[in-house]
Amino acid sequence: MITRDNYAEENSKTVDSWVKDGWIWSIPITHDSYLKAKEGFFDIVLTPTKNVPHEWFGNLKGKRVLALASGGGQQGPIFNALGADVTVLDYSNLQLEKEKEVALREGYEIKLIKADMSKPLPFENASFDLIFNPVSTCYIEKIEPLWKECFRILSKGGVLLTGVDNGINYIVDDKDEKEIVHSLPFNPLEDSSLLEELKQDEDDGVQFSHTTVEHLNALLSAGFILTDIYEDTNGEGRLHELNIPTFTAIRVIKR
């Protein structure tokens, strides 16, 4: 039975199954891409299709970077190639294994932490200069505690980059994206019918809707200052074909 006490573990197992099936977000960067990143040529996404502007990162040489829910050997290696001191936190064993695989291949050290980001983060205050969090908050029920924790573990002037689902994906049907079938918020722990739907498709994990405004309110309440923002689509499907944004990339800073 899925409950508030165990849904994160269920999601961890689900992501492991995706990795075994060749999930696109678990395919590590190539050796050539790593070498190009060392020369300053790289692309990183927070959302499905749009690359994060390089100016969002600044100079990462010597910076302490937390790749939050960002295992898979895609972003961590690039941060390392750019000279950062990198820590990767993920709740999927296999995503962390992908990070280790690249580190061994390229001959560098990286700190790997298995932890549930819906719980207090296992770091001291002001431990990082940059937190990079690609789309993943749709797998936790409450976002406010996470953004408060991120504020706590960032140094003064530290930057948080996050990609978030804006909720639209949860109101339409999964197959054709033509019908509105759910209201918001989408919370399977509050609505047992939604949990039953998720159980019918074991590949979906336990997901929750959070609108962009909800994220911005939580980030501002935590103490962050918004510096930049952009929208993105799913990259495929009818909503994408209609150019309907379903994701938002957000840059905030701790003053």
Coordinates of N, CA and C in Angstrom, one line a residue:
M1 N 0.8 -1.2 0.0 CA 0.0 0.0 0.0 C 0.9 1.3 0.0
I2 N 0.6 2.2 -0.9 CA 1.4 3.4 -1.0 C 0.8 4.4 0.0
T3 N 1.7 5.0 0.8 CA 1.3 6.0 1.8 C 2.3 7.1 1.8
R4 N 2.1 8.2 2.6 CA 3.1 9.3 2.7 C 4.4 8.8 3.2
D5 N 4.4 7.7 4.0 CA 5.7 7.2 4.5 C 6.5 6.4 3.6
N6 N 5.9 5.9 2.5 CA 6.7 5.1 1.6 C 6.7 5.5 0.1
Y7 N 5.9 6.5 -0.3 CA 5.8 6.8 -1.7 C 7.2 7.2 -2.3
A8 N 8.1 7.8 -1.6 CA 9.4 8.1 -2.1 C 10.2 6.9 -2.5
E9 N 10.0 5.9 -1.6 CA 10.7 4.6 -1.9 C 10.2 3.9 -3.1
E10 N 8.9 4.0 -3.3 CA 8.2 3.5 -4.5 C 8.8 4.2 -5.8
N11 N 8.9 5.5 -5.7 CA 9.5 6.3 -6.8 C 10.9 6.0 -7.1
S12 N 11.7 5.7 -6.0 CA 13.1 5.3 -6.2 C 13.2 4.0 -7.0
K13 N 12.3 3.0 -6.7 CA 12.3 1.7 -7.4 C 11.8 2.0 -8.8
T14 N 10.8 2.9 -9.0 CA 10.3 3.1 -10.4 C 11.4 3.7 -11.3
V15 N 12.2 4.7 -10.7 CA 13.3 5.2 -11.5 C 14.3 4.2 -11.8
D16 N 14.6 3.3 -10.9 CA 15.6 2.2 -11.2 C 15.1 1.4 -12.4
S17 N 13.8 1.1 -12.4 CA 13.2 0.3 -13.5 C 13.3 1.1 -14.8
W18 N 13.2 2.4 -14.8 CA 13.3 3.2 -16.0 C 14.8 3.1 -16.5
V19 N 15.7 3.2 -15.6 CA 17.1 3.1 -15.9 C 17.4 1.8 -16.6
K20 N 16.9 0.7 -16.1 CA 17.1 -0.6 -16.7 C 16.6 -0.7 -18.1
D21 N 15.5 0.1 -18.4 CA 14.9 0.1 -19.7 C 15.5 1.2 -20.7
G22 N 16.6 1.8 -20.2 CA 17.3 2.8 -21.1 C 16.7 4.1 -21.1
W23 N 16.1 4.6 -20.0 CA 15.6 5.9 -19.9 C 16.5 7.0 -20.4
I24 N 16.0 7.9 -21.2 CA 16.8 9.0 -21.8 C 17.6 9.8 -20.8
W25 N 17.0 10.0 -19.6 CA 17.7 10.8 -18.6 C 18.7 9.9 -17.8
S26 N 19.0 8.7 -18.2 CA 20.0 7.9 -17.5 C 21.1 7.5 -18.5
I27 N 21.2 8.1 -19.6 CA 22.3 7.8 -20.6 C 23.4 8.7 -20.4
P28 N 24.5 8.3 -19.9 CA 25.6 9.2 -19.5 C 26.2 9.9 -20.8
I29 N 26.8 11.1 -20.6 CA 27.5 11.8 -21.7 C 28.7 10.9 -22.1
T30 N 29.1 11.2 -23.4 CA 30.2 10.5 -24.0 C 31.5 11.1 -23.5
H31 N 32.6 10.3 -23.8 CA 33.9 10.8 -23.5 C 34.2 12.1 -24.3
D32 N 33.8 12.1 -25.5 CA 34.0 13.3 -26.3 C 33.3 14.5 -25.8
S33 N 32.1 14.3 -25.3 CA 31.3 15.4 -24.7 C 32.0 15.9 -23.4
Y34 N 32.5 15.0 -22.7 CA 33.3 15.4 -21.5 C 34.5 16.3 -21.8
L35 N 35.2 15.9 -22.8 CA 36.4 16.6 -23.2 C 36.0 18.0 -23.8
K36 N 34.9 18.1 -24.5 CA 34.4 19.3 -25.1 C 34.0 20.3 -23.9
A37 N 33.4 19.7 -22.9 CA 33.0 20.5 -21.8 C 34.2 21.1 -21.1
K38 N 35.3 20.4 -21.0 CA 36.6 20.9 -20.5 C 37.1 22.2 -21.2
E39 N 36.7 22.3 -22.5 CA 37.1 23.4 -23.3 C 36.0 24.5 -23.3
G40 N 34.9 24.3 -22.5 CA 33.8 25.3 -22.4 C 32.7 25.1 -23.3
F41 N 32.7 24.0 -24.1 CA 31.6 23.7 -25.0 C 30.6 22.7 -24.4
F42 N 29.5 23.1 -24.0 CA 28.5 22.1 -23.4 C 27.1 22.6 -23.5
D43 N 26.2 21.7 -23.3 CA 24.7 22.0 -23.2 C 24.2 21.2 -22.1
I44 N 23.4 21.9 -21.3 CA 22.7 21.3 -20.1 C 21.2 21.7 -20.1
V45 N 20.3 20.8 -19.9 CA 18.9 21.1 -19.8 C 18.4 20.9 -18.4
L46 N 17.4 21.8 -18.0 CA 16.7 21.7 -16.8 C 15.3 21.1 -17.1
T47 N 14.9 21.3 -18.3 CA 13.6 20.9 -18.8 C 13.8 20.1 -20.1
P48 N 12.7 19.6 -20.8 CA 13.0 18.6 -21.8 C 13.8 19.1 -23.0
T49 N 13.7 20.3 -23.5 CA 14.3 20.7 -24.8 C 15.2 21.9 -24.8
K50 N 15.0 22.9 -24.0 CA 15.7 24.1 -24.1 C 17.0 24.0 -23.2
N51 N 18.1 24.4 -23.8 CA 19.4 24.5 -23.1 C 19.4 25.6 -22.1
V52 N 20.0 25.4 -20.9 CA 20.1 26.5 -19.9 C 21.2 27.5 -20.4
P53 N 20.8 28.8 -20.4 CA 21.8 29.8 -20.8 C 23.1 29.7 -20.0
H54 N 24.3 29.7 -20.6 CA 25.5 29.6 -19.9 C 25.7 30.7 -18.8
E55 N 25.1 31.8 -19.0 CA 25.2 32.9 -18.0 C 24.5 32.6 -16.7
W56 N 23.6 31.6 -16.8 CA 22.9 31.2 -15.5 C 23.9 30.5 -14.6
F57 N 24.9 29.9 -15.1 CA 25.9 29.2 -14.2 C 27.0 30.1 -13.7
G58 N 27.4 31.0 -14.5 CA 28.6 31.8 -14.2 C 29.8 30.9 -14.3
N59 N 30.9 31.4 -13.7 CA 32.2 30.6 -13.7 C 32.1 29.6 -12.6
L60 N 32.2 28.3 -13.0 CA 32.0 27.3 -12.0 C 33.4 26.7 -11.4
K61 N 34.5 27.3 -11.9 CA 35.8 26.8 -11.4 C 35.9 27.0 -9.9
G62 N 36.1 25.9 -9.2 CA 36.3 26.0 -7.7 C 35.0 26.1 -7.0
K63 N 33.8 26.2 -7.7 CA 32.6 26.3 -7.0 C 32.1 24.9 -6.5
R64 N 31.3 25.0 -5.4 CA 30.7 23.8 -4.8 C 29.3 23.6 -5.4
V65 N 29.1 22.6 -6.1 CA 27.9 22.4 -6.9 C 27.2 21.1 -6.3
L66 N 25.9 21.3 -6.1 CA 25.0 20.1 -5.7 C 24.1 19.8 -6.9
A67 N 24.3 18.7 -7.5 CA 23.3 18.2 -8.5 C 22.2 17.4 -7.8
L68 N 21.1 18.1 -7.6 CA 20.0 17.6 -6.7 C 19.0 16.8 -7.6
A69 N 18.8 15.6 -7.2 CA 18.0 14.6 -8.0 C 18.4 14.7 -9.4
S70 N 19.7 14.6 -9.6 CA 20.4 14.9 -10.9 C 21.4 13.8 -11.3
G71 N 21.1 12.5 -10.8 CA 22.0 11.4 -11.2 C 21.8 11.0 -12.6
G72 N 22.6 10.2 -13.1 CA 22.5 9.7 -14.5 C 23.7 9.9 -15.3
G73 N 24.7 10.6 -14.8 CA 25.9 10.8 -15.5 C 25.8 11.8 -16.7
Q74 N 24.9 12.8 -16.6 CA 24.7 13.8 -17.6 C 25.2 15.2 -17.2
Q75 N 24.7 15.7 -16.1 CA 25.1 17.0 -15.7 C 26.4 17.0 -14.8
G76 N 26.4 16.1 -13.8 CA 27.6 16.0 -12.9 C 28.9 16.0 -13.6
P77 N 29.1 15.2 -14.6 CA 30.4 15.2 -15.3 C 30.7 16.5 -16.0
I78 N 29.7 17.2 -16.5 CA 30.0 18.5 -17.1 C 30.4 19.5 -16.1
F79 N 29.7 19.5 -14.9 CA 30.1 20.4 -13.8 C 31.6 20.1 -13.4
N80 N 31.9 18.9 -13.3 CA 33.3 18.5 -13.0 C 34.3 19.0 -14.1
A81 N 33.9 18.8 -15.3 CA 34.8 19.3 -16.4 C 35.0 20.8 -16.4
L82 N 34.0 21.5 -15.9 CA 34.1 23.0 -15.8 C 34.8 23.4 -14.5
G83 N 35.3 22.5 -13.8 CA 36.2 22.8 -12.6 C 35.5 22.9 -11.3
A84 N 34.2 22.4 -11.2 CA 33.5 22.5 -10.0 C 33.8 21.3 -9.1
D85 N 33.5 21.5 -7.8 CA 33.6 20.4 -6.8 C 32.1 19.9 -6.7
V86 N 31.9 18.7 -7.2 CA 30.5 18.2 -7.4 C 30.1 17.2 -6.4
T87 N 28.8 17.4 -5.9 CA 28.1 16.4 -5.2 C 26.8 16.1 -5.9
V88 N 26.5 14.8 -6.0 CA 25.3 14.4 -6.7 C 24.4 13.7 -5.6
L89 N 23.2 14.2 -5.4 CA 22.2 13.6 -4.6 C 21.1 13.0 -5.4
D90 N 20.8 11.8 -5.2 CA 19.7 11.1 -5.9 C 19.1 10.0 -5.0
Y91 N 17.9 9.6 -5.3 CA 17.3 8.5 -4.5 C 17.2 7.2 -5.3
S92 N 17.8 7.2 -6.5 CA 17.9 6.0 -7.3 C 19.3 5.5 -7.3
N93 N 19.4 4.2 -6.8 CA 20.7 3.6 -6.8 C 21.3 3.5 -8.2
L94 N 20.5 3.2 -9.2 CA 21.1 3.1 -10.6 C 21.5 4.4 -11.2
Q95 N 20.8 5.5 -10.9 CA 21.2 6.8 -11.3 C 22.6 7.2 -10.7
L96 N 22.7 6.8 -9.5 CA 24.0 7.1 -8.9 C 25.1 6.2 -9.5
E97 N 24.8 5.0 -9.8 CA 25.8 4.1 -10.5 C 26.2 4.7 -11.8
K98 N 25.3 5.4 -12.5 CA 25.7 6.0 -13.8 C 26.7 7.1 -13.5
E99 N 26.5 7.9 -12.5 CA 27.5 8.9 -12.1 C 28.9 8.3 -11.8
K100 N 28.9 7.2 -11.1 CA 30.1 6.6 -10.7 C 30.8 6.0 -12.0
E101 N 30.0 5.5 -12.9 CA 30.5 4.9 -14.1 C 31.3 6.0 -14.9
V102 N 30.8 7.2 -15.0 CA 31.4 8.2 -15.8 C 32.7 8.7 -15.0
A103 N 32.6 8.9 -13.7 CA 33.7 9.3 -12.9 C 34.9 8.3 -13.1
L104 N 34.6 7.1 -13.0 CA 35.7 6.1 -13.2 C 36.3 6.1 -14.6
R105 N 35.4 6.3 -15.6 CA 35.9 6.3 -17.0 C 36.8 7.5 -17.2
E106 N 36.4 8.7 -16.6 CA 37.2 9.9 -16.9 C 38.2 10.2 -15.8
G107 N 38.3 9.4 -14.8 CA 39.3 9.5 -13.8 C 39.2 10.7 -12.8
Y108 N 38.0 11.0 -12.4 CA 37.8 12.0 -11.4 C 37.0 11.5 -10.2
E109 N 37.1 12.2 -9.1 CA 36.3 11.8 -7.9 C 35.0 12.7 -7.8
I110 N 34.0 12.1 -7.4 CA 32.7 12.8 -7.2 C 32.0 12.2 -6.0
K111 N 31.4 13.1 -5.2 CA 30.6 12.7 -4.0 C 29.2 12.3 -4.4
L112 N 28.8 11.0 -4.0 CA 27.5 10.5 -4.4 C 26.7 10.3 -3.1
I113 N 25.5 10.8 -3.0 CA 24.7 10.7 -1.8 C 23.3 10.2 -2.2
K114 N 22.9 9.1 -1.6 CA 21.6 8.6 -1.8 C 20.7 9.1 -0.7
A115 N 19.7 9.9 -1.1 CA 18.9 10.6 -0.1 C 17.6 11.0 -0.7
D116 N 16.5 11.1 0.1 CA 15.2 11.5 -0.3 C 15.1 13.0 -0.1
M117 N 14.9 13.7 -1.2 CA 14.9 15.2 -1.1 C 13.6 15.7 -0.5
S118 N 12.6 14.9 -0.2 CA 11.5 15.4 0.5 C 11.7 15.5 2.0
K119 N 12.9 15.0 2.4 CA 13.3 15.0 3.8 C 14.4 16.1 4.0
P120 N 14.8 16.5 5.2 CA 15.9 17.4 5.4 C 17.1 16.9 4.7
L121 N 17.8 17.8 4.0 CA 19.0 17.4 3.2 C 20.2 17.2 4.1
P122 N 21.0 16.2 3.8 CA 22.1 15.9 4.7 C 23.4 16.7 4.6
F123 N 23.2 18.0 4.7 CA 24.4 18.9 4.5 C 24.3 20.0 5.5
E124 N 25.5 20.6 5.8 CA 25.6 21.7 6.7 C 25.1 23.0 6.0
N125 N 24.8 24.0 6.8 CA 24.5 25.3 6.3 C 25.6 25.8 5.4
A126 N 25.2 26.5 4.3 CA 26.1 27.2 3.4 C 27.1 26.2 2.8
S127 N 26.7 25.0 2.4 CA 27.6 24.0 1.9 C 27.9 24.1 0.4
F128 N 27.0 24.9 -0.3 CA 27.1 24.9 -1.8 C 27.0 26.3 -2.3
D129 N 27.6 26.5 -3.5 CA 27.5 27.8 -4.2 C 26.4 27.7 -5.3
L130 N 26.1 26.5 -5.8 CA 25.1 26.3 -6.9 C 24.4 25.0 -6.6
I131 N 23.1 25.1 -6.8 CA 22.2 23.8 -6.7 C 21.6 23.7 -8.1
F132 N 21.7 22.6 -8.7 CA 21.1 22.3 -10.0 C 20.1 21.2 -9.9
N133 N 18.8 21.5 -10.2 CA 17.7 20.6 -9.9 C 16.9 20.5 -11.2
P134 N 17.1 19.5 -12.1 CA 16.3 19.3 -13.2 C 14.9 18.7 -12.8
V135 N 13.9 18.7 -13.7 CA 12.6 18.3 -13.3 C 12.5 17.1 -12.4
S136 N 12.0 17.2 -11.2 CA 11.9 16.1 -10.3 C 11.0 16.4 -9.1
T137 N 10.7 17.7 -8.9 CA 9.8 18.0 -7.8 C 8.4 17.5 -8.0
C138 N 8.0 17.0 -9.2 CA 6.7 16.4 -9.4 C 6.6 15.1 -8.7
Y139 N 7.7 14.6 -8.1 CA 7.7 13.3 -7.4 C 7.7 13.5 -5.9
I140 N 7.6 14.7 -5.4 CA 7.4 14.9 -4.0 C 6.1 15.7 -3.7
E141 N 5.5 15.4 -2.6 CA 4.2 16.0 -2.3 C 4.3 17.5 -1.9
K142 N 5.3 17.8 -1.1 CA 5.4 19.2 -0.5 C 6.7 19.8 -1.0
I143 N 6.6 20.9 -1.7 CA 7.8 21.6 -2.2 C 8.4 22.6 -1.2
E144 N 7.5 23.2 -0.3 CA 8.0 24.2 0.5 C 9.2 23.8 1.4
P145 N 9.2 22.6 2.0 CA 10.3 22.2 2.8 C 11.6 22.1 2.0
L146 N 11.5 21.6 0.8 CA 12.7 21.4 -0.1 C 13.3 22.8 -0.4
W147 N 12.5 23.8 -0.8 CA 13.1 25.1 -1.1 C 13.7 25.8 0.1
K148 N 13.1 25.5 1.3 CA 13.7 26.1 2.5 C 15.1 25.4 2.8
E149 N 15.1 24.1 2.6 CA 16.4 23.4 2.8 C 17.5 23.9 1.8
C150 N 17.0 24.1 0.5 CA 18.0 24.6 -0.5 C 18.5 26.0 -0.1
F151 N 17.7 26.8 0.4 CA 18.1 28.1 0.9 C 19.1 28.0 2.0
R152 N 18.8 27.1 2.9 CA 19.7 26.8 4.1 C 21.1 26.4 3.7
I153 N 21.2 25.5 2.7 CA 22.5 24.9 2.4 C 23.3 25.7 1.3
L154 N 22.6 26.7 0.8 CA 23.4 27.6 -0.2 C 24.1 28.7 0.6
S155 N 25.3 29.0 0.0 CA 26.0 30.1 0.6 C 25.4 31.4 0.2
K156 N 25.8 32.5 0.8 CA 25.3 33.8 0.5 C 25.7 34.1 -1.0
G157 N 24.8 34.6 -1.8 CA 25.1 34.8 -3.2 C 24.9 33.5 -4.0
G158 N 24.6 32.4 -3.4 CA 24.4 31.1 -4.1 C 23.2 31.1 -5.0
V159 N 23.3 30.3 -6.0 CA 22.3 30.2 -7.0 C 21.6 28.8 -7.0
L160 N 20.3 28.9 -7.2 CA 19.5 27.6 -7.4 C 18.9 27.7 -8.8
L161 N 19.1 26.6 -9.5 CA 18.5 26.5 -10.8 C 17.6 25.2 -10.8
T162 N 16.3 25.4 -11.2 CA 15.4 24.3 -11.1 C 14.5 24.3 -12.3
G163 N 14.1 23.1 -12.8 CA 13.1 22.9 -13.8 C 11.9 22.3 -13.2
V164 N 10.7 22.8 -13.4 CA 9.5 22.4 -12.8 C 8.4 22.1 -13.8
D165 N 7.5 21.2 -13.5 CA 6.3 20.9 -14.3 C 5.2 21.9 -13.8
N166 N 4.5 22.6 -14.8 CA 3.6 23.6 -14.4 C 2.2 23.1 -14.1
G167 N 2.0 21.8 -14.2 CA 0.7 21.2 -13.9 C -0.2 20.8 -15.0
I168 N 0.1 21.3 -16.2 CA -0.8 21.1 -17.4 C -0.8 19.6 -17.8
N169 N 0.4 18.9 -17.6 CA 0.4 17.5 -18.0 C -0.5 16.7 -17.2
Y170 N -0.9 17.1 -16.0 CA -1.7 16.3 -15.1 C -3.2 16.5 -15.4
I171 N -3.6 17.5 -16.2 CA -5.0 17.7 -16.4 C -5.5 17.0 -17.7
V172 N -4.6 16.6 -18.6 CA -5.0 16.0 -19.8 C -4.8 14.5 -19.8
D173 N -5.5 13.8 -20.7 CA -5.4 12.4 -20.8 C -3.9 12.0 -21.3
D174 N -3.4 10.9 -20.8 CA -2.1 10.5 -21.1 C -1.8 10.1 -22.5
K175 N -2.9 9.6 -23.2 CA -2.7 9.0 -24.5 C -2.6 10.0 -25.6
D176 N -3.6 10.8 -25.8 CA -3.7 11.7 -26.9 C -3.6 13.2 -26.5
E177 N -3.6 13.5 -25.3 CA -3.6 14.8 -24.8 C -4.6 15.7 -25.4
K178 N -5.8 15.2 -25.6 CA -6.9 15.9 -26.2 C -8.0 16.3 -25.3
E179 N -8.1 15.5 -24.2 CA -9.2 15.8 -23.2 C -8.7 16.2 -21.9
I180 N -9.5 17.1 -21.2 CA -9.1 17.5 -19.9 C -9.9 16.5 -19.0
V181 N -9.1 15.7 -18.2 CA -9.7 14.6 -17.4 C -9.5 14.8 -15.9
H182 N -8.6 15.7 -15.5 CA -8.4 15.9 -14.1 C -8.4 17.4 -13.7
S183 N -8.8 17.6 -12.5 CA -8.7 19.0 -11.9 C -7.3 19.1 -11.2
L184 N -6.9 20.3 -10.8 CA -5.7 20.5 -10.0 C -6.1 20.9 -8.6
P185 N -5.3 20.6 -7.6 CA -4.1 19.9 -7.7 C -4.3 18.4 -7.9
F186 N -3.2 17.8 -8.5 CA -3.2 16.3 -8.8 C -2.4 15.7 -7.6
N187 N -3.1 15.1 -6.7 CA -2.4 14.5 -5.5 C -3.0 13.1 -5.2
P188 N -2.3 12.1 -5.6 CA -2.8 10.7 -5.4 C -2.9 10.3 -3.9
L189 N -2.2 11.0 -3.1 CA -2.3 10.7 -1.6 C -3.6 11.3 -1.0
E190 N -4.2 12.2 -1.7 CA -5.4 12.8 -1.2 C -6.6 12.3 -1.9
D191 N -6.4 11.8 -3.2 CA -7.5 11.3 -4.0 C -7.2 9.8 -4.4
S192 N -7.9 8.9 -3.7 CA -7.6 7.5 -4.0 C -7.8 7.0 -5.4
S193 N -8.7 7.7 -6.1 CA -9.0 7.4 -7.5 C -7.8 7.6 -8.4
L194 N -7.0 8.7 -8.1 CA -5.8 9.0 -8.8 C -4.7 8.0 -8.5
L195 N -4.7 7.5 -7.3 CA -3.7 6.5 -6.9 C -4.0 5.2 -7.7
E196 N -5.3 4.9 -7.8 CA -5.7 3.7 -8.6 C -5.3 3.8 -10.1
E197 N -5.4 5.0 -10.6 CA -5.0 5.3 -12.0 C -3.5 5.0 -12.1
L198 N -2.7 5.5 -11.2 CA -1.3 5.4 -11.2 C -0.9 3.9 -11.1
K199 N -1.6 3.2 -10.3 CA -1.3 1.8 -10.1 C -1.5 1.0 -11.4
Q200 N -2.5 1.4 -12.2 CA -2.7 0.7 -13.4 C -1.6 0.9 -14.4
D201 N -0.8 1.9 -14.3 CA 0.4 2.1 -15.1 C 1.6 2.2 -14.2
E202 N 2.2 1.1 -13.9 CA 3.2 1.0 -12.9 C 4.5 1.8 -13.3
D203 N 4.6 2.2 -14.5 CA 5.8 3.0 -15.0 C 5.7 4.5 -14.6
D204 N 4.6 5.0 -14.1 CA 4.4 6.4 -13.8 C 5.0 6.8 -12.5
G205 N 5.1 5.9 -11.5 CA 5.5 6.3 -10.2 C 4.4 7.1 -9.5
V206 N 4.7 7.7 -8.4 CA 3.7 8.5 -7.7 C 4.0 10.0 -7.9
Q207 N 3.1 10.7 -8.6 CA 3.4 12.1 -9.0 C 2.4 13.1 -8.4
F208 N 2.9 14.3 -8.4 CA 2.1 15.4 -7.8 C 2.2 16.7 -8.7
S209 N 1.1 17.4 -8.9 CA 1.2 18.6 -9.6 C 1.6 19.8 -8.7
H210 N 2.4 20.7 -9.2 CA 2.7 21.9 -8.5 C 2.8 23.0 -9.6
T211 N 2.0 24.0 -9.6 CA 2.0 25.0 -10.6 C 3.3 25.9 -10.5
T212 N 3.6 26.6 -11.5 CA 4.8 27.5 -11.5 C 4.6 28.6 -10.4
V213 N 3.4 29.1 -10.2 CA 3.1 30.1 -9.2 C 3.3 29.5 -7.8
E214 N 2.9 28.2 -7.6 CA 3.2 27.6 -6.3 C 4.7 27.5 -6.0
H215 N 5.5 27.2 -7.1 CA 6.9 27.1 -6.9 C 7.5 28.5 -6.6
L216 N 7.1 29.5 -7.3 CA 7.6 30.8 -7.1 C 7.3 31.3 -5.7
N217 N 6.0 31.1 -5.3 CA 5.6 31.5 -3.9 C 6.5 30.9 -2.9
A218 N 6.7 29.6 -3.1 CA 7.5 28.8 -2.1 C 9.0 29.3 -2.1
L219 N 9.5 29.5 -3.3 CA 10.9 30.0 -3.4 C 11.1 31.4 -2.8
L220 N 10.1 32.3 -3.0 CA 10.2 33.6 -2.5 C 10.0 33.6 -1.0
S221 N 9.1 32.8 -0.5 CA 8.9 32.6 0.9 C 10.1 32.1 1.7
A222 N 10.9 31.2 1.0 CA 12.1 30.7 1.5 C 13.2 31.7 1.7
G223 N 13.1 32.8 0.9 CA 14.0 33.9 1.0 C 14.8 34.2 -0.3
F224 N 14.5 33.4 -1.4 CA 15.2 33.6 -2.6 C 14.7 34.8 -3.4
I225 N 15.5 35.3 -4.3 CA 15.2 36.4 -5.2 C 15.2 35.8 -6.6
L226 N 14.1 36.0 -7.4 CA 14.0 35.6 -8.7 C 14.9 36.4 -9.7
T227 N 15.7 35.8 -10.5 CA 16.5 36.5 -11.4 C 16.2 36.2 -12.9
D228 N 15.7 35.1 -13.2 CA 15.3 34.7 -14.6 C 14.4 33.5 -14.6
I229 N 13.7 33.4 -15.8 CA 12.8 32.3 -15.9 C 12.5 32.1 -17.4
Y230 N 12.2 30.9 -17.8 CA 11.7 30.6 -19.2 C 10.9 29.4 -19.2
E231 N 10.1 29.2 -20.3 CA 9.2 28.1 -20.4 C 9.6 27.1 -21.4
D232 N 9.1 25.8 -21.3 CA 9.5 24.8 -22.3 C 8.3 23.9 -22.5
T233 N 8.4 23.0 -23.5 CA 7.3 22.1 -23.8 C 7.8 20.7 -23.5
N234 N 6.9 19.7 -23.7 CA 7.2 18.3 -23.5 C 8.3 17.7 -24.4
G235 N 8.4 18.4 -25.6 CA 9.4 17.9 -26.6 C 8.7 16.9 -27.5
E236 N 7.5 16.4 -27.2 CA 6.8 15.5 -28.1 C 5.3 15.5 -27.7
G237 N 4.5 14.9 -28.5 CA 3.1 14.8 -28.2 C 2.3 16.0 -28.6
R238 N 1.0 16.0 -28.5 CA 0.1 17.0 -29.0 C 0.3 18.4 -28.3
L239 N 0.5 18.4 -27.0 CA 0.7 19.7 -26.3 C 2.0 20.4 -26.9
H240 N 3.0 19.5 -27.2 CA 4.2 20.1 -27.8 C 4.0 20.6 -29.2
E241 N 3.2 19.9 -30.0 CA 2.9 20.3 -31.3 C 2.1 21.6 -31.3
L242 N 1.3 21.8 -30.3 CA 0.6 23.1 -30.2 C 1.4 24.2 -29.5
N243 N 2.6 23.9 -29.2 CA 3.5 24.8 -28.5 C 3.0 25.3 -27.2
I244 N 2.3 24.4 -26.4 CA 1.8 24.7 -25.1 C 2.9 24.4 -24.1
P245 N 3.4 25.4 -23.4 CA 4.4 25.2 -22.4 C 3.9 24.4 -21.2
T246 N 4.7 23.4 -20.8 CA 4.3 22.5 -19.7 C 5.4 22.5 -18.6
F247 N 6.5 23.1 -18.9 CA 7.6 23.2 -17.9 C 8.1 24.6 -17.8
T248 N 8.7 24.9 -16.6 CA 9.3 26.2 -16.4 C 10.7 26.0 -15.8
A249 N 11.7 26.8 -16.3 CA 13.0 26.8 -15.7 C 13.2 28.1 -14.9
I250 N 13.6 27.9 -13.7 CA 13.7 29.1 -12.8 C 15.1 29.2 -12.3
R251 N 15.6 30.5 -12.2 CA 16.8 30.8 -11.6 C 16.6 31.8 -10.5
V252 N 17.0 31.4 -9.3 CA 16.9 32.3 -8.1 C 18.2 32.4 -7.4
I253 N 18.4 33.4 -6.6 CA 19.6 33.6 -5.9 C 19.4 33.9 -4.4
K254 N 20.3 33.5 -3.6 CA 20.3 33.8 -2.1 C 21.1 35.0 -1.8
R255 N 20.5 36.1 -1.5 CA 21.2 37.3 -1.2 C 21.7 37.3 0.3

